[in-house]
Short mmCIF file of C-alpha atoms in Angstrom, two decimals:
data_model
loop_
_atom_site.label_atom_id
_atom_site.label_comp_id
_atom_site.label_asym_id
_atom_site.label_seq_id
_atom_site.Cartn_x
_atom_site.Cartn_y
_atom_site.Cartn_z
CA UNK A 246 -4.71 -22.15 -96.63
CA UNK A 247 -7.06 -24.14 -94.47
CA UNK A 248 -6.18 -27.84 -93.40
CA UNK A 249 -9.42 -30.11 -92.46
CA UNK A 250 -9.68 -32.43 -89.86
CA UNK A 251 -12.04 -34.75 -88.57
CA UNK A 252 -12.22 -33.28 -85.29
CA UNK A 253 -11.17 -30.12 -83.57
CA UNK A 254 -8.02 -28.66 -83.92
CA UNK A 255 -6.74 -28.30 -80.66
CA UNK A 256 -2.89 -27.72 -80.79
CA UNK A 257 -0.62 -26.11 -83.72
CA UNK A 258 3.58 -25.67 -83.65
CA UNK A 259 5.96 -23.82 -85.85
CA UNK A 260 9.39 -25.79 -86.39
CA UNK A 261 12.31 -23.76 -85.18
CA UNK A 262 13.27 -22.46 -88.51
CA UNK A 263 9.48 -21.76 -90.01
CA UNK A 264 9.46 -24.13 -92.74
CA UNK A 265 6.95 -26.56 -91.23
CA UNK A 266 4.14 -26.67 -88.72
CA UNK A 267 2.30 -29.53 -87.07
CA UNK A 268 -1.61 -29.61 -86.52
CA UNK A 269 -3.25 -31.83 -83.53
CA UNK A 270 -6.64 -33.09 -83.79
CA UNK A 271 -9.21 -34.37 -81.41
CA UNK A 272 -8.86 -37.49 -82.74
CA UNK A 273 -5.73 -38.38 -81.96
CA UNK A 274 -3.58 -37.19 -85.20
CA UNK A 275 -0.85 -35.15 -86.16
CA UNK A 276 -0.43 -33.70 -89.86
CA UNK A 277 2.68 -32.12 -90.63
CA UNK A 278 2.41 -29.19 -92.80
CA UNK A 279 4.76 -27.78 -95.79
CA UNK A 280 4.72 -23.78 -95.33
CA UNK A 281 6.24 -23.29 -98.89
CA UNK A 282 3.35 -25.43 -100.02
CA UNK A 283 0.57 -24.15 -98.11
CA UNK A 284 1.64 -20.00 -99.65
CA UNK A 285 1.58 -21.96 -103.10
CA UNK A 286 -1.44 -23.15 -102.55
CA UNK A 287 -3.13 -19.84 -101.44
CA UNK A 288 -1.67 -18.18 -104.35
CA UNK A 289 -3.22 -20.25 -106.56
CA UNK A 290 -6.80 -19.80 -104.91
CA UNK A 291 -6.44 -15.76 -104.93
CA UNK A 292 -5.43 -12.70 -106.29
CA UNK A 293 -5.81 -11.94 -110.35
CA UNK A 294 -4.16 -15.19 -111.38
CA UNK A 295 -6.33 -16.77 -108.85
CA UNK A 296 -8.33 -20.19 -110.19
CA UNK A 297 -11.66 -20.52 -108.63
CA UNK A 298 -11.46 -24.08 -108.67
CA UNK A 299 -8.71 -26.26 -107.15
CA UNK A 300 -8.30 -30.13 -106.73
CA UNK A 301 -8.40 -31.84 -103.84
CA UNK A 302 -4.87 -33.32 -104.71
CA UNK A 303 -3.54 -29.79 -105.28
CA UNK A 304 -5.45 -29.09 -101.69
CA UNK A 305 -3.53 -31.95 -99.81
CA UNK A 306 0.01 -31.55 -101.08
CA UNK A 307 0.98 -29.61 -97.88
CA UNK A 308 0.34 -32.22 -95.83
CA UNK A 309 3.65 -33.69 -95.33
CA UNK A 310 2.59 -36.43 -92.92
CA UNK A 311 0.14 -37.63 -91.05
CA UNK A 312 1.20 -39.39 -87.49
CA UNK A 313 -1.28 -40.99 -85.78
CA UNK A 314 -0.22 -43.11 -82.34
CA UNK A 315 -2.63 -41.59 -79.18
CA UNK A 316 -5.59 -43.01 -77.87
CA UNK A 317 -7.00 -39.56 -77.17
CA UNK A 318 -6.65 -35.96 -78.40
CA UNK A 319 -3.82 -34.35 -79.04
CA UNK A 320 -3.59 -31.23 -76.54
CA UNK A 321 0.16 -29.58 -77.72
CA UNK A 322 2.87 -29.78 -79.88
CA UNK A 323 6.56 -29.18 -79.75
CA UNK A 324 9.28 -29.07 -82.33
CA UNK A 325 12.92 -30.18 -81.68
CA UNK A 326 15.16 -26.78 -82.25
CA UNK A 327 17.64 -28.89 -84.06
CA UNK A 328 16.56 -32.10 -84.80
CA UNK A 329 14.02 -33.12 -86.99
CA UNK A 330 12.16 -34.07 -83.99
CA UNK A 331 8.22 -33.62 -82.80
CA UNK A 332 6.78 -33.73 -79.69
CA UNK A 333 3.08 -34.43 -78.72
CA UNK A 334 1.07 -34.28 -75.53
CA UNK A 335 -2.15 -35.88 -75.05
CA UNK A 336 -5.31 -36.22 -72.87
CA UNK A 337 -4.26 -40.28 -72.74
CA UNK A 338 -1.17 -39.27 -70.47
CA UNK A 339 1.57 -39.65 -72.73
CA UNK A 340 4.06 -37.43 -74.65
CA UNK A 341 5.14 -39.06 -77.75
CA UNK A 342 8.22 -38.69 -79.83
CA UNK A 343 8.21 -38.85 -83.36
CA UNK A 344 11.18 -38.81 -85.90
CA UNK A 345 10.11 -37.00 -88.89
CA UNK A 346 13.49 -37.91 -90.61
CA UNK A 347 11.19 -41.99 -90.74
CA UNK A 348 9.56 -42.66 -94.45
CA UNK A 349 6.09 -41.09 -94.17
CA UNK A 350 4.57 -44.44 -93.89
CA UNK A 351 6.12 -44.70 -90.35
CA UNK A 352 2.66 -42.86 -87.65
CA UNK A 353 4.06 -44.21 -84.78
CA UNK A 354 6.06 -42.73 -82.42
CA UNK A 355 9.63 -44.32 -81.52
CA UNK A 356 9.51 -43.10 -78.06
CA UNK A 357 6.74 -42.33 -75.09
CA UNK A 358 6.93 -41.14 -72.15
CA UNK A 359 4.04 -42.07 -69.88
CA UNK A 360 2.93 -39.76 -67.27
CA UNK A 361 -0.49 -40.11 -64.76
CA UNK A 362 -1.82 -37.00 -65.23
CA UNK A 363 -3.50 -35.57 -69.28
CA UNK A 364 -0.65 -33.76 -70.52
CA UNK A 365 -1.48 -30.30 -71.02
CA UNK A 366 1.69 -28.36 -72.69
CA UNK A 367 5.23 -29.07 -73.75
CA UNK A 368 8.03 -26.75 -74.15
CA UNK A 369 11.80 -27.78 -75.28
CA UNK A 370 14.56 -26.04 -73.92
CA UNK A 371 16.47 -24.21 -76.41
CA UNK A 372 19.37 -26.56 -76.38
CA UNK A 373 17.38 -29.09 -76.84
CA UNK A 374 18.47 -31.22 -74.29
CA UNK A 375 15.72 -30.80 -72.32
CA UNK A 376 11.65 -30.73 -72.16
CA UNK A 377 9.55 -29.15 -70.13
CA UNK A 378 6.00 -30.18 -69.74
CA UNK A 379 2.48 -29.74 -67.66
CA UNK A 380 -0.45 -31.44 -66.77
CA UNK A 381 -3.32 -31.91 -64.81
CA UNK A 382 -0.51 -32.13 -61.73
CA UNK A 383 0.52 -29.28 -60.26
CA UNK A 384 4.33 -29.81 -60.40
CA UNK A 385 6.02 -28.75 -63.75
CA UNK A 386 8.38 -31.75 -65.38
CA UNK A 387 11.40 -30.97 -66.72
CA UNK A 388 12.99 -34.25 -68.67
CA UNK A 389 16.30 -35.17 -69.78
CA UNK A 390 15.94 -36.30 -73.23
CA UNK A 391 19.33 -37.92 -73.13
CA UNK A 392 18.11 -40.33 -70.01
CA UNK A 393 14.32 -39.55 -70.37
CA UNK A 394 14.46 -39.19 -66.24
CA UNK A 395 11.83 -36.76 -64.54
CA UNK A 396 13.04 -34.19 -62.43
CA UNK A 397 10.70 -31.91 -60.24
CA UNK A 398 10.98 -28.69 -58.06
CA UNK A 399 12.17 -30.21 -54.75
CA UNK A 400 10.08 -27.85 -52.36
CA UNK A 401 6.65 -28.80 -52.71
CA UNK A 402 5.72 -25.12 -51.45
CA UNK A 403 6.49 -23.54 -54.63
CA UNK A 404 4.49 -25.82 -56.85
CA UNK A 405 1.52 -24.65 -58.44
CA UNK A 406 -1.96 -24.90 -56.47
CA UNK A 407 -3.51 -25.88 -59.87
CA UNK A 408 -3.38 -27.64 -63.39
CA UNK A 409 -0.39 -26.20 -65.53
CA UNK A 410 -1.80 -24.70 -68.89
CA UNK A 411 1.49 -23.45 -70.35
CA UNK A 412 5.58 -23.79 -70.28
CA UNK A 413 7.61 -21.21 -72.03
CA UNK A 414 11.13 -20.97 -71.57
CA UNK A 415 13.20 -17.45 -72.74
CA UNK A 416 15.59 -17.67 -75.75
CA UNK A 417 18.99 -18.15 -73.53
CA UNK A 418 17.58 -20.91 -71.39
CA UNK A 419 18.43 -19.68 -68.61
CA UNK A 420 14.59 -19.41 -67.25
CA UNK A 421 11.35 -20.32 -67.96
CA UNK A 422 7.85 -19.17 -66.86
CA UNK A 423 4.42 -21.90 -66.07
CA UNK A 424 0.94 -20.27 -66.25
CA UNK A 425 -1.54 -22.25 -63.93
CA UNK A 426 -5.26 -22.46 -63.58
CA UNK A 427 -4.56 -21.45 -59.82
CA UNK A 428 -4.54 -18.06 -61.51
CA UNK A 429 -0.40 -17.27 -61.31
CA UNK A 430 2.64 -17.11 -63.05
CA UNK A 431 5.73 -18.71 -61.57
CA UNK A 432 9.63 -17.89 -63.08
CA UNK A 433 12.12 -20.94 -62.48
CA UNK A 434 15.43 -20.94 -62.81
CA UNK A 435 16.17 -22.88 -65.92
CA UNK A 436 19.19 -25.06 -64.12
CA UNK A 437 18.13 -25.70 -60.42
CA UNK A 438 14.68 -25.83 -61.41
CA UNK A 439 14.00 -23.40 -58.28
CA UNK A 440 11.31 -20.78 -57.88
CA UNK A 441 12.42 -17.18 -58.49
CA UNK A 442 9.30 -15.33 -58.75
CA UNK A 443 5.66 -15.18 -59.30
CA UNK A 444 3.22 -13.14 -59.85
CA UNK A 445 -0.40 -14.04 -58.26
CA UNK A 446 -3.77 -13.63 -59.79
CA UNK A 447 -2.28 -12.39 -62.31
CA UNK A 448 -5.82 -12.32 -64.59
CA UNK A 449 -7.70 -11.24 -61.36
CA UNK A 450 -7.52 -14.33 -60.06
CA UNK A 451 -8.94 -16.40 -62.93
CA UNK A 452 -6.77 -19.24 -64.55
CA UNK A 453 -3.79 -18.29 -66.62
CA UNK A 454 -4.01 -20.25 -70.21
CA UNK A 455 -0.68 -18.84 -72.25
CA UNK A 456 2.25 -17.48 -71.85
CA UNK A 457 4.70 -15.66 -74.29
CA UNK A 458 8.60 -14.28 -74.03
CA UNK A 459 10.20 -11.37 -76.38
CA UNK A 460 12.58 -12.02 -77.66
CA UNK A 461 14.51 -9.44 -75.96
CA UNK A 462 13.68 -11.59 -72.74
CA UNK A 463 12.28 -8.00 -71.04
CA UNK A 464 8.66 -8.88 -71.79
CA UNK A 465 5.55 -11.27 -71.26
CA UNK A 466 2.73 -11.81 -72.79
CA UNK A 467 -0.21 -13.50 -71.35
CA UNK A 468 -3.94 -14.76 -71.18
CA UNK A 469 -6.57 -15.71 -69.07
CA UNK A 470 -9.54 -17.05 -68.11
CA UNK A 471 -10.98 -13.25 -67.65
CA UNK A 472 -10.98 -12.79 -71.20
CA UNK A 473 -7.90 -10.85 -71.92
CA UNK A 474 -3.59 -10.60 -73.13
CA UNK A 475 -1.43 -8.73 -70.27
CA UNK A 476 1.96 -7.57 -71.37
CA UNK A 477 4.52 -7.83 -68.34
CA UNK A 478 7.48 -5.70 -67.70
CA UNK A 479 9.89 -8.94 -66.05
CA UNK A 480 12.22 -6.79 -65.07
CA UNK A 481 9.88 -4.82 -62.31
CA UNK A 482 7.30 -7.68 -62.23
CA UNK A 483 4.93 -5.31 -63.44
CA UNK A 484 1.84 -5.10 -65.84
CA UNK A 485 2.35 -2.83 -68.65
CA UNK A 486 -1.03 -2.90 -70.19
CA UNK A 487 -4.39 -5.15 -70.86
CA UNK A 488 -5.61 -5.62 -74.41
CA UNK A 489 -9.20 -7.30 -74.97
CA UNK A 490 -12.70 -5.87 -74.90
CA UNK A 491 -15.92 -7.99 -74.89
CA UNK A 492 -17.56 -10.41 -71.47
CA UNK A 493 -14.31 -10.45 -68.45
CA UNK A 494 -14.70 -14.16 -68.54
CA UNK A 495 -13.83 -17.23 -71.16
CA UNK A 496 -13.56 -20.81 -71.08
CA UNK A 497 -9.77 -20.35 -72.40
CA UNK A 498 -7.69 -17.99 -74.49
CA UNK A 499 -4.27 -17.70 -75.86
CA UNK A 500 -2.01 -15.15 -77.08
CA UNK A 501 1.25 -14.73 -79.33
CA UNK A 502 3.50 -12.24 -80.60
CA UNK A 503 3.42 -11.86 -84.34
CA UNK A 504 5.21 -10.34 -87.56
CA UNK A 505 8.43 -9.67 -85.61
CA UNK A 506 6.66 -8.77 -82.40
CA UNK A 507 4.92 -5.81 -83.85
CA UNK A 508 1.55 -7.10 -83.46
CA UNK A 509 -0.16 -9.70 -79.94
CA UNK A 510 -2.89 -11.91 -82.05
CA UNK A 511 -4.98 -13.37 -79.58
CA UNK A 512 -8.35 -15.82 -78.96
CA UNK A 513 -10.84 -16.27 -77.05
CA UNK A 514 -13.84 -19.04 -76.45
CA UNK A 515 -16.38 -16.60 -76.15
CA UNK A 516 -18.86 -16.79 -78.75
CA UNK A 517 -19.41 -13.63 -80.00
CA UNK A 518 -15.30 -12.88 -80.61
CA UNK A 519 -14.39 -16.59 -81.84
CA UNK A 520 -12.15 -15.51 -83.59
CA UNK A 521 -8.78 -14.04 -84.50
CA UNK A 522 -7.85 -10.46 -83.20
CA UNK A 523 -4.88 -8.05 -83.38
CA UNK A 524 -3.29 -5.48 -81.15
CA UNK A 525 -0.62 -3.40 -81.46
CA UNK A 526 2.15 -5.06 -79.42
CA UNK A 527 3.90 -1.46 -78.18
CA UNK A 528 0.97 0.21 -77.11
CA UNK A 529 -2.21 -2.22 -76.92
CA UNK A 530 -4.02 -0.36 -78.89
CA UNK A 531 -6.89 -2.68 -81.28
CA UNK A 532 -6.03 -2.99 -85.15
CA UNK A 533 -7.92 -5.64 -85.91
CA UNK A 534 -11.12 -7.07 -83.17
CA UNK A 535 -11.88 -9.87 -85.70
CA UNK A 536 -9.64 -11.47 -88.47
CA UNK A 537 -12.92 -12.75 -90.30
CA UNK A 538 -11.72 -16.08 -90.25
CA UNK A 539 -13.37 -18.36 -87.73
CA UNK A 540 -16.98 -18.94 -86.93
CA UNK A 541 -16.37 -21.10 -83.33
CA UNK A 542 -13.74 -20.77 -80.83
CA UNK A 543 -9.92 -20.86 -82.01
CA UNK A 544 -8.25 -23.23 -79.38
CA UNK A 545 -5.09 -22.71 -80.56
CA UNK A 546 -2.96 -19.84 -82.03
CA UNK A 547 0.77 -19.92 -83.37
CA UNK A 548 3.09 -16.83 -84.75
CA UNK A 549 6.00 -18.11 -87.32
CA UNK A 550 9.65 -17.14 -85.81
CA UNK A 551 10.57 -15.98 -89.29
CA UNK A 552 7.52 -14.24 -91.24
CA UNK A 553 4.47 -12.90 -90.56
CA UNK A 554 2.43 -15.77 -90.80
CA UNK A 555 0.25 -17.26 -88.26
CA UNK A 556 -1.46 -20.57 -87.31
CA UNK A 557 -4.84 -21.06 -86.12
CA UNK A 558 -6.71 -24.52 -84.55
CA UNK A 559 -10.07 -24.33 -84.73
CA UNK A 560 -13.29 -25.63 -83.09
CA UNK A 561 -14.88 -25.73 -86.84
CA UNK A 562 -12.50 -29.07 -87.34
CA UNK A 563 -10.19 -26.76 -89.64
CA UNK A 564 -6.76 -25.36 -89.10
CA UNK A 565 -5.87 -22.23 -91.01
CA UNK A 566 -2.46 -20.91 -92.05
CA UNK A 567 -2.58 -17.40 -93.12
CA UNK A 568 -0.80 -13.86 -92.92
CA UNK A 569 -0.71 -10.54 -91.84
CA UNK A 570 -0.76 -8.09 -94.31
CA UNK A 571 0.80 -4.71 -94.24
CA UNK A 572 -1.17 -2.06 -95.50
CA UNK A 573 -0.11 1.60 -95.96
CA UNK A 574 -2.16 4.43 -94.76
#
C-alpha cells in the first residue's frame, strides 16, 4: 500500500501494539494509518482476485487522520505504549502532543513543548512516563510527561560533541543508547540519566544516524554516515559484523530489525541503492540488495513489533507499507 504526500516523507512510527502507524511529511502533517486497512487494500490491488482498477476513496480509507499543527517538517514520530497518544518532532523546535482518542476533525495538538534547537528524534520510555528526545543540541532531554520538566545529564563532559540523530531506549527501561553526528554511541542509565559507556567512531568516525535494541537487550543495531548497519555485542562493547556494500559514504541511513528480528532492512541516500535492502540479521549475510520499491532515497524505515511488515518514508513524496515474504527454497 503506498500513502501520497505532498512532500517528502521524512519520519514513520508503528503504535506499540501494530495496529496503526503515523507518516510525517515535509510539510508539516501527520496521517495516521489503519494497518488492517492498508493489507485490505493491497489485497484488493493483487494476487488472482486482484482488480486492476481501484478508487481513490477505496485508496484513502486507511488514512485514519490527518494532524496538521507545525510550521515546518515533521522530522520523527513517537507512539504512546499505552495511551492513545502521538508524539511529533519538528525542524520548527517543538514536539507536539496529539490525542488520537479527539474526533478526527481535531489537527491540533493539545500540548507542545518548545525547545531552541530542530528536534531531531523522540523516543518514549517504556512506561511511558517519560520521553526522551534530540536535537541540534548536543545534550539528550529526557522529560517528565507528568510535569513536562526537562532534565539533562549533569556533567557536561559526557554530552555529545555533536547533533543527536537517534534515542532508543531497551525494552526494561532500564537504559537507553543516543547515536550522534560526532560519530559515537553513548549508553545512559535510564534513572540517573548518567553516562555508562560509549563507543567512539563507531562508523569510522562518520556520524551515527540510527540506532536499534533486540529485544533480548544483548544486541545493537546501527547506521552511519559511511554507508553501512553494525550489529553490536553490548555485553563486550564489541562489533559483531558490518552489512552494506556500495560508496563508504551517505548523506544518512537507517536501519531496523524486521519479521521477528530475523532479517536488518536498511537505507541509504546514495543514489544508486535508494532503496530498501535486507540482510540476514544472525549472520549479515545479503538476501535482498534492493526491495524494488523506491526510486530516491528512503529517509525513513520502520519494522512492525508484531508482523513482518515494514514502513518506508520516501524522498518520491510517498510512504509505503508493505511485507516480507517468506519464500521456501
Amino acid at each position: 500500500y503506498t500513502a501520497p504526500h505532498r512532500k517528502a516523507c521524512r519520519a514513520v512510527a508503528f503504535s506499540a501494539d501494530g495496529r496503526s502507524c503515523a507518516t510525517g511529511c515535509l510539510d508539516g502533517t501527520i496521517k495516521i494509518l489503519d494497518c488492517a486497512r492498508m493489507r485490505t487494500c493491497a489485497a484488493s490491488t493483487e494476487g488472482t482476485l486482484g482488480r486492476m482498477r481501484v478508487t481513490d476513496e477505496e485508496l484513502s480509507k486507511p488514512i485514519v487522520r490527518v494532524l496538521q499543527d507545525h510550521l515546518l517538517g515533521v522530522s520523527c514520530l513517537a507512539f504512546h505504549p499505552t495511551n492513545p497518544t502521538l508524539f511529533s518532532g519538528s525542524a520548527d523546535k517543538a514536539v507536539k502532543i496529539f490525542d488520537l482518542t479527539r474526533p478526527p476533525g481535531h489537527k491540533k495538538a493539545f500540548s507542545t513543548l518548545q525547545d531552541v534547537h530542530a528536534v531531531r528524534c523522540l523516543n518514549l520510555h517504556p512506561c511511558g512516563d517519560f520521553l526522551f528526545v534530540g536535537t541540534n543540541h548536543q545534550a539528550v532531554r529526557v522529560y517528565d510527561l507528568q510535569t513536562l520538566k526537562c532534565f539533562t545529564a549533569f556533567d557536561q563532559a559526557q554530552h555529545h560533541g555533536g547533533a543527536i540523530n537517534d534515542i532508543r531506549s531497551t525494552s526494561d527501561g532500564r537504559v537507553f543508547a543516543s547515536a550522534s553526528a560526532d560519530g559515537s554511541i553513548s549508553m545512559w542509565d535510564a534513572v540517573s540519566c548518567r553516562l555508562i559507556n560509549r563507543l567512539p567512531k563507531a562508523h569510522i568516525g562518520t556520524g551515527v544516524t540510527s540506532v536499534r535494541w533486540s529485544r533480548g537487550l544483548r544486541y545493537l543495531v546501527s547506521s552511519g554516515c559511511d554507508g553501512r548497519s553494525r550489529l553490536w555485542d553490548m555485553r563486550m562493547g564489541t562489533e559483531l559484523f558490518s552489512m552494506g556494500f556500495g560508496p563508504a559514504v551517505s548523506e544518512f541511513s537507517t536501519a531496523v530489525l524486521a519479521s521477528g528480528e530475523r532479517y536488518t532492512a536498511s537505507a541509504t541516500s546514495n543514489a544508486r541503492l535508494s532503496d530498501v535492502a535486507l540482510f540476514d540479521a544472525l549472520t549479515g549475510s545479503t538476501i535482498f540488495m534492493k526491495l524494488g520499491l523506491h526510486a530516491m532515497p528512503v529517509r525513513a524505515l520502520e519494522a512492525s513489533p508484531v508482523d513482518n511488515t515494514l514502513i518506508s518514508g520516501c524522498d518520491d513524496h510517498n510512504a509505503r507499507f508493505f511485507a516480507i515474504e517468506e519464500r521456501n527454497a
